[in-house]
Amino acid sequence: MGLIVQKYGGTSVADAQRIQAVAHRIAQRYQQGDQLVVVVSAMGNTTDRLIQLAYQVSPEPEARELDLLLSTGEVVSCTLLAMALRAIGVPAVALTGAQAGIGTDARYGRARILRVDPSRILSHLREGKVAVVAGFQGITEEMDITTLGRGGSDTTAVALAAALKAQRCEIYTDVEGIYTADPRVVPEARKLERISYEEMLELASQGARVMHNRAVELGWVYKVPIYVASSFTEAPGTLICLQEGESMEQRNKVVGIAHDTDVGRITIRGVPDRPGIAAAIFTPLAEAGISVDTIVQNASVERLTDLTFTVAKADLRKAVEMVRHVAQEIGAKEVLWDDVMAKVSIVGSGMQSVPGYAATMFRALYQAGINIELITTSEIRITCLIDASRVEEAVRALHRAFQLEEG
Ligand code: ASP
Ligand code: MG
């Protein structure tokens, strides 16, 4: 028994029937005596539909109005879920993000949570009610409604769990947890019982998108255990938590393989090798909100170097345009780009300072006849850029090479 924050994603509340099914799950927990705060996403693809509508009436909807519009999606689902709960005898109250005390800055569309005042939720809990909160939204000091960025309901849930000092935050979604690899690619992939925040962040940043990274980061900072499980089955999920020491003892030091085909590659050839060049190239991209990943600069030959990096495919055209401009200014030779590459990564905090992981990875890819175009590493991750058409094969080969099916 304890205070639990749960979050149900859009597919879990996609229609009236599913909302009722979620209500029954909540009722069971409520009857066990837990105090429950339930955060919901908008029903199904409501948010996408609202965005489309906005663009049908305006070529450039105002950010403030767009956020107010999008916030209605979660208001619909939280009110319906509260009604469904009451209909089966569970006292419940629906709250918007603002009513739940979520204060944000005024960056519409990607607002940051500045403070959470949990007093209203706490008083509802004391009355024995389930608090059902609209995810993905907050309010500024000027009383304007903001949204937290796509997928932001996870962040709402973890922020509330932190502010309420909840026992844990449970994220219910359409997958059963975190796997050693995408089960659609590797049928023998194994569901992990636990994973550390850091490993989860690395897996997610490299393509394993199960929940919002900001939420995992927040959970890490405030030490909120996050449990990811399916809202459609009773199967046990994965706990994202602190795992100091423990993972070093694990026999298998690679916890998972991530892959990502959303990769646009840009290479600038013949870049003059002098101070300030990298800043000149990456500053405008940063200012345009384009996030850059996997940057590799070659050793220079005769004071000229090549620079390669990747961006999301959606940002590729804009990035190429901007880079061409800078390349001309700094006198680089040419700008090349393609979108036929993919990333495959091995992740595990046990890899840290243990030699041999890179060698095993490269050998497995070599034996599968897969060429590595580029390699980057973090302390707990090794990523290779390979031909997108070979990526599933690569994931399977690595899963085998690291014996991840055995656990
Ligand atoms: N409804 C919002 C979205 O689709 C927030 C969320 O689902 O977490 O992005
Ligand atoms: Mg959604």
PDB file of C-alpha atoms in Angstrom, residues 119-406:
ATOM      1  CA  SER A 119      -1.610  20.405  -2.191  1.00  0.00           C
ATOM      2  CA  ARG A 120      -4.863  20.061  -4.093  1.00  0.00           C
ATOM      3  CA  ILE A 121      -4.123  16.494  -5.171  1.00  0.00           C
ATOM      4  CA  LEU A 122      -3.119  15.624  -1.624  1.00  0.00           C
ATOM      5  CA  SER A 123      -6.362  16.931  -0.224  1.00  0.00           C
ATOM      6  CA  HIS A 124      -8.355  14.857  -2.731  1.00  0.00           C
ATOM      7  CA  LEU A 125      -6.331  11.793  -1.783  1.00  0.00           C
ATOM      8  CA  ARG A 126      -7.084  12.437   1.876  1.00  0.00           C
ATOM      9  CA  GLU A 127     -10.773  12.450   0.977  1.00  0.00           C
ATOM     10  CA  GLY A 128     -10.243   8.959  -0.393  1.00  0.00           C
ATOM     11  CA  LYS A 129     -10.522   9.976  -4.035  1.00  0.00           C
ATOM     12  CA  VAL A 130      -8.571   8.923  -7.068  1.00  0.00           C
ATOM     13  CA  ALA A 131      -7.120  12.046  -8.711  1.00  0.00           C
ATOM     14  CA  VAL A 132      -7.279  11.783 -12.493  1.00  0.00           C
ATOM     15  CA  VAL A 133      -4.965  14.358 -14.047  1.00  0.00           C
ATOM     16  CA  ALA A 134      -4.724  15.592 -17.623  1.00  0.00           C
ATOM     17  CA  GLY A 135      -1.174  14.930 -18.771  1.00  0.00           C
ATOM     18  CA  PHE A 136       1.032  16.976 -21.092  1.00  0.00           C
ATOM     19  CA  GLN A 137      -0.001  20.403 -19.796  1.00  0.00           C
ATOM     20  CA  GLY A 138       0.565  23.080 -17.226  1.00  0.00           C
ATOM     21  CA  ILE A 139      -0.020  26.748 -16.572  1.00  0.00           C
ATOM     22  CA  THR A 140       2.236  29.791 -16.546  1.00  0.00           C
ATOM     23  CA  GLU A 141       2.364  32.493 -13.890  1.00  0.00           C
ATOM     24  CA  GLU A 142       0.258  34.599 -16.274  1.00  0.00           C
ATOM     25  CA  MET A 143      -2.392  31.826 -16.250  1.00  0.00           C
ATOM     26  CA  ASP A 144      -1.784  30.731 -19.815  1.00  0.00           C
ATOM     27  CA  ILE A 145      -2.078  27.049 -20.619  1.00  0.00           C
ATOM     28  CA  THR A 146       1.037  25.366 -21.988  1.00  0.00           C
ATOM     29  CA  THR A 147       1.932  21.916 -23.279  1.00  0.00           C
ATOM     30  CA  LEU A 148       5.116  20.008 -22.522  1.00  0.00           C
ATOM     31  CA  GLY A 149       5.986  18.675 -25.974  1.00  0.00           C
ATOM     32  CA  ARG A 150       4.806  15.535 -27.749  1.00  0.00           C
ATOM     33  CA  GLY A 151       4.684  12.530 -25.473  1.00  0.00           C
ATOM     34  CA  GLY A 152       4.744  14.857 -22.483  1.00  0.00           C
ATOM     35  CA  SER A 153       2.249  12.988 -20.329  1.00  0.00           C
ATOM     36  CA  ASP A 154       5.054  10.709 -19.149  1.00  0.00           C
ATOM     37  CA  THR A 155       6.813  13.796 -17.839  1.00  0.00           C
ATOM     38  CA  THR A 156       3.660  14.944 -16.056  1.00  0.00           C
ATOM     39  CA  ALA A 157       3.417  11.563 -14.343  1.00  0.00           C
ATOM     40  CA  VAL A 158       7.015  11.451 -13.174  1.00  0.00           C
ATOM     41  CA  ALA A 159       6.943  15.099 -12.052  1.00  0.00           C
ATOM     42  CA  LEU A 160       3.848  14.423  -9.967  1.00  0.00           C
ATOM     43  CA  ALA A 161       5.406  11.266  -8.540  1.00  0.00           C
ATOM     44  CA  ALA A 162       8.457  13.280  -7.517  1.00  0.00           C
ATOM     45  CA  ALA A 163       6.435  16.100  -5.975  1.00  0.00           C
ATOM     46  CA  LEU A 164       4.124  13.707  -4.144  1.00  0.00           C
ATOM     47  CA  LYS A 165       7.039  11.513  -3.055  1.00  0.00           C
ATOM     48  CA  ALA A 166       5.145   8.586  -4.525  1.00  0.00           C
ATOM     49  CA  GLN A 167       6.372   5.061  -4.029  1.00  0.00           C
ATOM     50  CA  ARG A 168       6.666   4.707  -7.754  1.00  0.00           C
ATOM     51  CA  CYS A 169       5.410   5.882 -11.099  1.00  0.00           C
ATOM     52  CA  GLU A 170       3.745   3.266 -13.269  1.00  0.00           C
ATOM     53  CA  ILE A 171       3.639   3.913 -17.002  1.00  0.00           C
ATOM     54  CA  TYR A 172       1.013   1.774 -18.745  1.00  0.00           C
ATOM     55  CA  THR A 173       1.379   1.581 -22.460  1.00  0.00           C
ATOM     56  CA  ASP A 174       0.914  -0.738 -25.430  1.00  0.00           C
ATOM     57  CA  VAL A 175       4.167  -2.647 -24.912  1.00  0.00           C
ATOM     58  CA  GLU A 176       4.900  -4.961 -22.010  1.00  0.00           C
ATOM     59  CA  GLY A 177       8.145  -3.351 -20.940  1.00  0.00           C
ATOM     60  CA  ILE A 178      11.719  -2.823 -22.045  1.00  0.00           C
ATOM     61  CA  TYR A 179      13.232  -5.599 -24.115  1.00  0.00           C
ATOM     62  CA  THR A 180      16.799  -6.620 -24.933  1.00  0.00           C
ATOM     63  CA  ALA A 181      15.913  -5.622 -28.525  1.00  0.00           C
ATOM     64  CA  ASP A 182      12.797  -4.796 -30.501  1.00  0.00           C
ATOM     65  CA  PRO A 183      10.768  -8.056 -30.319  1.00  0.00           C
ATOM     66  CA  ARG A 184       9.418  -7.405 -33.805  1.00  0.00           C
ATOM     67  CA  VAL A 185      12.979  -7.712 -35.080  1.00  0.00           C
ATOM     68  CA  VAL A 186      14.323 -10.316 -32.666  1.00  0.00           C
ATOM     69  CA  PRO A 187      11.619 -12.827 -31.696  1.00  0.00           C
ATOM     70  CA  GLU A 188      13.756 -14.234 -28.884  1.00  0.00           C
ATOM     71  CA  ALA A 189      14.275 -10.805 -27.310  1.00  0.00           C
ATOM     72  CA  ARG A 190      13.828 -10.931 -23.562  1.00  0.00           C
ATOM     73  CA  LYS A 191      11.848  -8.555 -21.399  1.00  0.00           C
ATOM     74  CA  LEU A 192      14.087  -6.960 -18.778  1.00  0.00           C
ATOM     75  CA  GLU A 193      13.012  -7.105 -15.172  1.00  0.00           C
ATOM     76  CA  ARG A 194      15.044  -4.004 -14.348  1.00  0.00           C
ATOM     77  CA  ILE A 195      17.162  -1.445 -16.085  1.00  0.00           C
ATOM     78  CA  SER A 196      19.030   1.606 -14.809  1.00  0.00           C
ATOM     79  CA  TYR A 197      17.936   5.135 -15.724  1.00  0.00           C
ATOM     80  CA  GLU A 198      21.175   5.683 -17.581  1.00  0.00           C
ATOM     81  CA  GLU A 199      20.829   2.535 -19.669  1.00  0.00           C
ATOM     82  CA  MET A 200      17.226   3.397 -20.438  1.00  0.00           C
ATOM     83  CA  LEU A 201      18.233   6.881 -21.592  1.00  0.00           C
ATOM     84  CA  GLU A 202      20.945   5.511 -23.846  1.00  0.00           C
ATOM     85  CA  LEU A 203      18.652   2.862 -25.336  1.00  0.00           C
ATOM     86  CA  ALA A 204      15.922   5.409 -25.905  1.00  0.00           C
ATOM     87  CA  SER A 205      18.236   8.002 -27.428  1.00  0.00           C
ATOM     88  CA  GLN A 206      19.347   5.338 -29.880  1.00  0.00           C
ATOM     89  CA  GLY A 207      15.904   4.331 -31.037  1.00  0.00           C
ATOM     90  CA  ALA A 208      14.202   2.258 -28.339  1.00  0.00           C
ATOM     91  CA  ARG A 209      11.312   4.655 -27.847  1.00  0.00           C
ATOM     92  CA  VAL A 210       9.064   3.318 -25.147  1.00  0.00           C
ATOM     93  CA  MET A 211       8.687   6.423 -23.038  1.00  0.00           C
ATOM     94  CA  HIS A 212       9.663  10.052 -23.082  1.00  0.00           C
ATOM     95  CA  ASN A 213      13.335  10.652 -22.293  1.00  0.00           C
ATOM     96  CA  ARG A 214      12.636  13.778 -20.315  1.00  0.00           C
ATOM     97  CA  ALA A 215      10.526  11.677 -17.977  1.00  0.00           C
ATOM     98  CA  VAL A 216      13.323   9.161 -17.467  1.00  0.00           C
ATOM     99  CA  GLU A 217      15.768  11.987 -16.752  1.00  0.00           C
ATOM    100  CA  LEU A 218      13.403  13.486 -14.244  1.00  0.00           C
ATOM    101  CA  GLY A 219      12.921  10.102 -12.603  1.00  0.00           C
ATOM    102  CA  TRP A 220      16.678   9.735 -12.324  1.00  0.00           C
ATOM    103  CA  VAL A 221      17.170  13.151 -10.738  1.00  0.00           C
ATOM    104  CA  TYR A 222      14.390  12.625  -8.182  1.00  0.00           C
ATOM    105  CA  LYS A 223      15.016   8.872  -7.785  1.00  0.00           C
ATOM    106  CA  VAL A 224      11.477   7.911  -8.743  1.00  0.00           C
ATOM    107  CA  PRO A 225      11.279   4.212  -9.642  1.00  0.00           C
ATOM    108  CA  ILE A 226       9.451   3.966 -12.974  1.00  0.00           C
ATOM    109  CA  TYR A 227       7.601   0.797 -13.833  1.00  0.00           C
ATOM    110  CA  VAL A 228       6.742   0.303 -17.512  1.00  0.00           C
ATOM    111  CA  ALA A 229       4.077  -2.279 -18.332  1.00  0.00           C
ATOM    112  CA  SER A 230       1.160  -3.024 -20.611  1.00  0.00           C
ATOM    113  CA  SER A 231      -2.310  -1.744 -19.839  1.00  0.00           C
ATOM    114  CA  PHE A 232      -3.766  -4.605 -21.867  1.00  0.00           C
ATOM    115  CA  THR A 233      -2.244  -7.584 -20.058  1.00  0.00           C
ATOM    116  CA  GLU A 234      -1.249  -8.577 -16.553  1.00  0.00           C
ATOM    117  CA  ALA A 235       2.278  -9.507 -17.650  1.00  0.00           C
ATOM    118  CA  PRO A 236       5.010  -8.128 -15.386  1.00  0.00           C
ATOM    119  CA  GLY A 237       6.784  -5.089 -16.834  1.00  0.00           C
ATOM    120  CA  THR A 238      10.210  -3.486 -16.432  1.00  0.00           C
ATOM    121  CA  LEU A 239      11.372  -1.383 -13.508  1.00  0.00           C
ATOM    122  CA  ILE A 240      13.613   1.569 -14.345  1.00  0.00           C
ATOM    123  CA  CYS A 241      15.565   2.302 -11.183  1.00  0.00           C
ATOM    124  CA  LEU A 242      18.948   2.918  -9.603  1.00  0.00           C
ATOM    125  CA  GLN A 243      21.138  -0.097  -9.994  1.00  0.00           C
ATOM    126  CA  GLU A 244      24.473   0.860  -8.605  1.00  0.00           C
ATOM    127  CA  GLY A 245      26.899  -1.961  -8.198  1.00  0.00           C
ATOM    128  CA  GLU A 246      24.411  -4.579  -9.162  1.00  0.00           C
ATOM    129  CA  SER A 247      24.761  -4.353 -12.897  1.00  0.00           C
ATOM    130  CA  MET A 248      28.533  -4.670 -12.643  1.00  0.00           C
ATOM    131  CA  GLU A 249      27.957  -8.150 -11.282  1.00  0.00           C
ATOM    132  CA  GLN A 250      25.668  -9.198 -14.066  1.00  0.00           C
ATOM    133  CA  ARG A 251      26.981 -11.933 -16.258  1.00  0.00           C
ATOM    134  CA  ASN A 252      25.687 -10.167 -19.296  1.00  0.00           C
ATOM    135  CA  LYS A 253      27.053  -6.694 -19.339  1.00  0.00           C
ATOM    136  CA  VAL A 254      25.220  -5.594 -22.441  1.00  0.00           C
ATOM    137  CA  VAL A 255      21.572  -5.036 -21.482  1.00  0.00           C
ATOM    138  CA  GLY A 256      20.154  -4.284 -24.864  1.00  0.00           C
ATOM    139  CA  ILE A 257      20.490  -3.503 -28.532  1.00  0.00           C
ATOM    140  CA  ALA A 258      18.823  -0.408 -29.935  1.00  0.00           C
ATOM    141  CA  HIS A 259      18.371   0.468 -33.548  1.00  0.00           C
ATOM    142  CA  ASP A 260      17.184   3.553 -35.309  1.00  0.00           C
ATOM    143  CA  THR A 261      16.434   4.062 -38.975  1.00  0.00           C
ATOM    144  CA  ASP A 262      15.477   7.695 -38.521  1.00  0.00           C
ATOM    145  CA  VAL A 263      18.926   8.797 -39.572  1.00  0.00           C
ATOM    146  CA  GLY A 264      19.927  11.527 -41.993  1.00  0.00           C
ATOM    147  CA  ARG A 265      23.660  11.774 -42.563  1.00  0.00           C
ATOM    148  CA  ILE A 266      25.486  14.931 -43.536  1.00  0.00           C
ATOM    149  CA  THR A 267      29.164  15.080 -44.460  1.00  0.00           C
ATOM    150  CA  ILE A 268      31.083  18.278 -45.027  1.00  0.00           C
ATOM    151  CA  ARG A 269      34.236  17.614 -46.979  1.00  0.00           C
ATOM    152  CA  GLY A 270      37.373  19.685 -47.084  1.00  0.00           C
ATOM    153  CA  VAL A 271      36.654  21.719 -43.971  1.00  0.00           C
ATOM    154  CA  PRO A 272      39.474  24.130 -43.057  1.00  0.00           C
ATOM    155  CA  ASP A 273      40.972  22.926 -39.791  1.00  0.00           C
ATOM    156  CA  ARG A 274      41.006  25.976 -37.584  1.00  0.00           C
ATOM    157  CA  PRO A 275      39.402  27.064 -34.333  1.00  0.00           C
ATOM    158  CA  GLY A 276      35.773  28.121 -34.452  1.00  0.00           C
ATOM    159  CA  ILE A 277      34.718  26.039 -37.426  1.00  0.00           C
ATOM    160  CA  ALA A 278      32.686  23.475 -35.518  1.00  0.00           C
ATOM    161  CA  ALA A 279      30.985  26.292 -33.628  1.00  0.00           C
ATOM    162  CA  ALA A 280      30.192  28.025 -36.921  1.00  0.00           C
ATOM    163  CA  ILE A 281      28.556  24.879 -38.241  1.00  0.00           C
ATOM    164  CA  PHE A 282      26.650  23.702 -35.191  1.00  0.00           C
ATOM    165  CA  THR A 283      25.513  26.974 -33.644  1.00  0.00           C
ATOM    166  CA  PRO A 284      22.948  27.787 -36.356  1.00  0.00           C
ATOM    167  CA  LEU A 285      21.629  24.217 -36.240  1.00  0.00           C
ATOM    168  CA  ALA A 286      21.189  24.466 -32.483  1.00  0.00           C
ATOM    169  CA  GLU A 287      19.454  27.809 -32.850  1.00  0.00           C
ATOM    170  CA  ALA A 288      17.067  26.255 -35.367  1.00  0.00           C
ATOM    171  CA  GLY A 289      16.238  23.564 -32.797  1.00  0.00           C
ATOM    172  CA  ILE A 290      17.801  20.778 -34.857  1.00  0.00           C
ATOM    173  CA  SER A 291      19.401  18.209 -32.625  1.00  0.00           C
ATOM    174  CA  VAL A 292      22.581  16.712 -33.931  1.00  0.00           C
ATOM    175  CA  ASP A 293      23.916  13.353 -32.961  1.00  0.00           C
ATOM    176  CA  THR A 294      26.884  11.125 -33.729  1.00  0.00           C
ATOM    177  CA  ILE A 295      29.363  13.804 -34.710  1.00  0.00           C
ATOM    178  CA  VAL A 296      32.650  12.580 -36.136  1.00  0.00           C
ATOM    179  CA  GLN A 297      35.526  14.745 -37.274  1.00  0.00           C
ATOM    180  CA  ASN A 298      38.406  13.079 -39.044  1.00  0.00           C
ATOM    181  CA  ALA A 299      42.052  13.757 -38.312  1.00  0.00           C
ATOM    182  CA  SER A 300      43.084  16.496 -40.686  1.00  0.00           C
ATOM    183  CA  VAL A 301      45.325  16.028 -43.671  1.00  0.00           C
ATOM    184  CA  GLU A 302      47.035  19.217 -44.841  1.00  0.00           C
ATOM    185  CA  ARG A 303      44.810  21.306 -42.613  1.00  0.00           C
ATOM    186  CA  LEU A 304      41.624  20.025 -44.223  1.00  0.00           C
ATOM    187  CA  THR A 305      39.232  17.716 -42.461  1.00  0.00           C
ATOM    188  CA  ASP A 306      35.931  15.935 -43.084  1.00  0.00           C
ATOM    189  CA  LEU A 307      33.080  16.289 -40.667  1.00  0.00           C
ATOM    190  CA  THR A 308      30.139  13.908 -40.500  1.00  0.00           C
ATOM    191  CA  PHE A 309      27.069  13.994 -38.289  1.00  0.00           C
ATOM    192  CA  THR A 310      23.513  12.740 -38.217  1.00  0.00           C
ATOM    193  CA  VAL A 311      20.132  14.374 -37.682  1.00  0.00           C
ATOM    194  CA  ALA A 312      16.549  13.074 -37.668  1.00  0.00           C
ATOM    195  CA  LYS A 313      15.211  12.578 -41.203  1.00  0.00           C
ATOM    196  CA  ALA A 314      12.587  15.249 -40.669  1.00  0.00           C
ATOM    197  CA  ASP A 315      15.348  17.782 -40.065  1.00  0.00           C
ATOM    198  CA  LEU A 316      17.592  16.658 -42.917  1.00  0.00           C
ATOM    199  CA  ARG A 317      16.523  19.084 -45.637  1.00  0.00           C
ATOM    200  CA  LYS A 318      16.650  22.100 -43.431  1.00  0.00           C
ATOM    201  CA  ALA A 319      19.980  21.028 -41.931  1.00  0.00           C
ATOM    202  CA  VAL A 320      21.553  20.502 -45.366  1.00  0.00           C
ATOM    203  CA  GLU A 321      20.399  23.917 -46.468  1.00  0.00           C
ATOM    204  CA  MET A 322      21.892  25.571 -43.408  1.00  0.00           C
ATOM    205  CA  VAL A 323      25.124  23.609 -43.606  1.00  0.00           C
ATOM    206  CA  ARG A 324      25.573  24.441 -47.302  1.00  0.00           C
ATOM    207  CA  HIS A 325      25.355  28.074 -46.394  1.00  0.00           C
ATOM    208  CA  VAL A 326      27.997  27.804 -43.675  1.00  0.00           C
ATOM    209  CA  ALA A 327      30.202  25.572 -45.849  1.00  0.00           C
ATOM    210  CA  GLN A 328      30.334  28.284 -48.448  1.00  0.00           C
ATOM    211  CA  GLU A 329      31.205  30.913 -45.876  1.00  0.00           C
ATOM    212  CA  ILE A 330      34.059  28.928 -44.374  1.00  0.00           C
ATOM    213  CA  GLY A 331      35.352  27.672 -47.709  1.00  0.00           C
ATOM    214  CA  ALA A 332      34.631  23.972 -47.288  1.00  0.00           C
ATOM    215  CA  LYS A 333      34.767  21.803 -50.395  1.00  0.00           C
ATOM    216  CA  GLU A 334      31.351  20.155 -50.527  1.00  0.00           C
ATOM    217  CA  VAL A 335      28.337  18.991 -48.562  1.00  0.00           C
ATOM    218  CA  LEU A 336      27.065  15.440 -49.050  1.00  0.00           C
ATOM    219  CA  TRP A 337      23.981  13.905 -47.514  1.00  0.00           C
ATOM    220  CA  ASP A 338      21.920  10.729 -47.564  1.00  0.00           C
ATOM    221  CA  ASP A 339      19.123   9.033 -45.669  1.00  0.00           C
ATOM    222  CA  VAL A 340      19.978   5.401 -46.259  1.00  0.00           C
ATOM    223  CA  MET A 341      21.876   4.771 -43.065  1.00  0.00           C
ATOM    224  CA  ALA A 342      20.753   3.369 -39.726  1.00  0.00           C
ATOM    225  CA  LYS A 343      22.242   3.198 -36.276  1.00  0.00           C
ATOM    226  CA  VAL A 344      22.696   0.072 -34.238  1.00  0.00           C
ATOM    227  CA  SER A 345      23.890   0.314 -30.641  1.00  0.00           C
ATOM    228  CA  ILE A 346      24.834  -1.901 -27.749  1.00  0.00           C
ATOM    229  CA  VAL A 347      24.126  -0.476 -24.293  1.00  0.00           C
ATOM    230  CA  GLY A 348      25.081  -1.567 -20.797  1.00  0.00           C
ATOM    231  CA  SER A 349      26.541   0.081 -17.729  1.00  0.00           C
ATOM    232  CA  GLY A 350      28.524  -3.095 -17.063  1.00  0.00           C
ATOM    233  CA  MET A 351      30.509  -2.389 -20.232  1.00  0.00           C
ATOM    234  CA  GLN A 352      32.204   0.520 -18.594  1.00  0.00           C
ATOM    235  CA  SER A 353      35.913  -0.049 -18.365  1.00  0.00           C
ATOM    236  CA  VAL A 354      35.653  -3.679 -19.406  1.00  0.00           C
ATOM    237  CA  PRO A 355      37.550  -4.322 -22.627  1.00  0.00           C
ATOM    238  CA  GLY A 356      36.334  -6.475 -25.460  1.00  0.00           C
ATOM    239  CA  TYR A 357      32.789  -5.251 -26.062  1.00  0.00           C
ATOM    240  CA  ALA A 358      33.701  -3.157 -29.045  1.00  0.00           C
ATOM    241  CA  ALA A 359      35.716  -5.996 -30.534  1.00  0.00           C
ATOM    242  CA  THR A 360      32.828  -8.457 -30.108  1.00  0.00           C
ATOM    243  CA  MET A 361      30.435  -6.000 -31.697  1.00  0.00           C
ATOM    244  CA  PHE A 362      32.650  -5.290 -34.691  1.00  0.00           C
ATOM    245  CA  ARG A 363      33.389  -8.981 -35.200  1.00  0.00           C
ATOM    246  CA  ALA A 364      29.685  -9.872 -35.149  1.00  0.00           C
ATOM    247  CA  LEU A 365      28.939  -7.257 -37.781  1.00  0.00           C
ATOM    248  CA  TYR A 366      31.927  -8.329 -39.858  1.00  0.00           C
ATOM    249  CA  GLN A 367      30.831 -11.964 -39.743  1.00  0.00           C
ATOM    250  CA  ALA A 368      27.394 -10.907 -40.956  1.00  0.00           C
ATOM    251  CA  GLY A 369      29.095  -9.108 -43.827  1.00  0.00           C
ATOM    252  CA  ILE A 370      27.905  -5.700 -42.650  1.00  0.00           C
ATOM    253  CA  ASN A 371      30.099  -2.697 -43.258  1.00  0.00           C
ATOM    254  CA  ILE A 372      30.534  -0.135 -40.477  1.00  0.00           C
ATOM    255  CA  GLU A 373      30.546   3.407 -41.791  1.00  0.00           C
ATOM    256  CA  LEU A 374      31.054   5.257 -38.580  1.00  0.00           C
ATOM    257  CA  ILE A 375      31.486   4.478 -34.888  1.00  0.00           C
ATOM    258  CA  THR A 376      30.681   6.539 -31.815  1.00  0.00           C
ATOM    259  CA  THR A 377      30.714   5.663 -28.157  1.00  0.00           C
ATOM    260  CA  SER A 378      29.613   6.899 -24.772  1.00  0.00           C
ATOM    261  CA  GLU A 379      30.784   5.352 -21.516  1.00  0.00           C
ATOM    262  CA  ILE A 380      28.022   2.780 -21.645  1.00  0.00           C
ATOM    263  CA  ARG A 381      27.191   2.584 -25.351  1.00  0.00           C
ATOM    264  CA  ILE A 382      28.777   1.763 -28.688  1.00  0.00           C
ATOM    265  CA  THR A 383      26.945   2.860 -31.829  1.00  0.00           C
ATOM    266  CA  CYS A 384      27.713   1.882 -35.413  1.00  0.00           C
ATOM    267  CA  LEU A 385      26.291   3.536 -38.478  1.00  0.00           C
ATOM    268  CA  ILE A 386      25.452   0.912 -41.089  1.00  0.00           C
ATOM    269  CA  ASP A 387      23.397   0.473 -44.239  1.00  0.00           C
ATOM    270  CA  ALA A 388      19.717   0.787 -43.316  1.00  0.00           C
ATOM    271  CA  SER A 389      18.803  -2.258 -45.394  1.00  0.00           C
ATOM    272  CA  ARG A 390      20.967  -4.440 -43.129  1.00  0.00           C
ATOM    273  CA  VAL A 391      19.897  -3.080 -39.774  1.00  0.00           C
ATOM    274  CA  GLU A 392      17.540  -5.856 -38.707  1.00  0.00           C
ATOM    275  CA  GLU A 393      20.142  -8.464 -39.557  1.00  0.00           C
ATOM    276  CA  ALA A 394      22.667  -6.496 -37.530  1.00  0.00           C
ATOM    277  CA  VAL A 395      20.386  -6.375 -34.497  1.00  0.00           C
ATOM    278  CA  ARG A 396      19.853 -10.134 -34.663  1.00  0.00           C
ATOM    279  CA  ALA A 397      23.571 -10.820 -35.083  1.00  0.00           C
ATOM    280  CA  LEU A 398      24.437  -8.653 -32.076  1.00  0.00           C
ATOM    281  CA  HIS A 399      21.675 -10.135 -29.959  1.00  0.00           C
ATOM    282  CA  ARG A 400      23.198 -13.550 -30.648  1.00  0.00           C
ATOM    283  CA  ALA A 401      26.785 -12.431 -30.192  1.00  0.00           C
ATOM    284  CA  PHE A 402      26.051 -11.064 -26.725  1.00  0.00           C
ATOM    285  CA  GLN A 403      23.774 -14.000 -25.847  1.00  0.00           C
ATOM    286  CA  LEU A 404      21.025 -11.682 -24.770  1.00  0.00           C
ATOM    287  CA  GLU A 405      18.331 -14.315 -25.133  1.00  0.00           C
ATOM    288  CA  GLU A 406      19.869 -16.138 -22.154  1.00  0.00           C
TER     289      GLU A 406
END
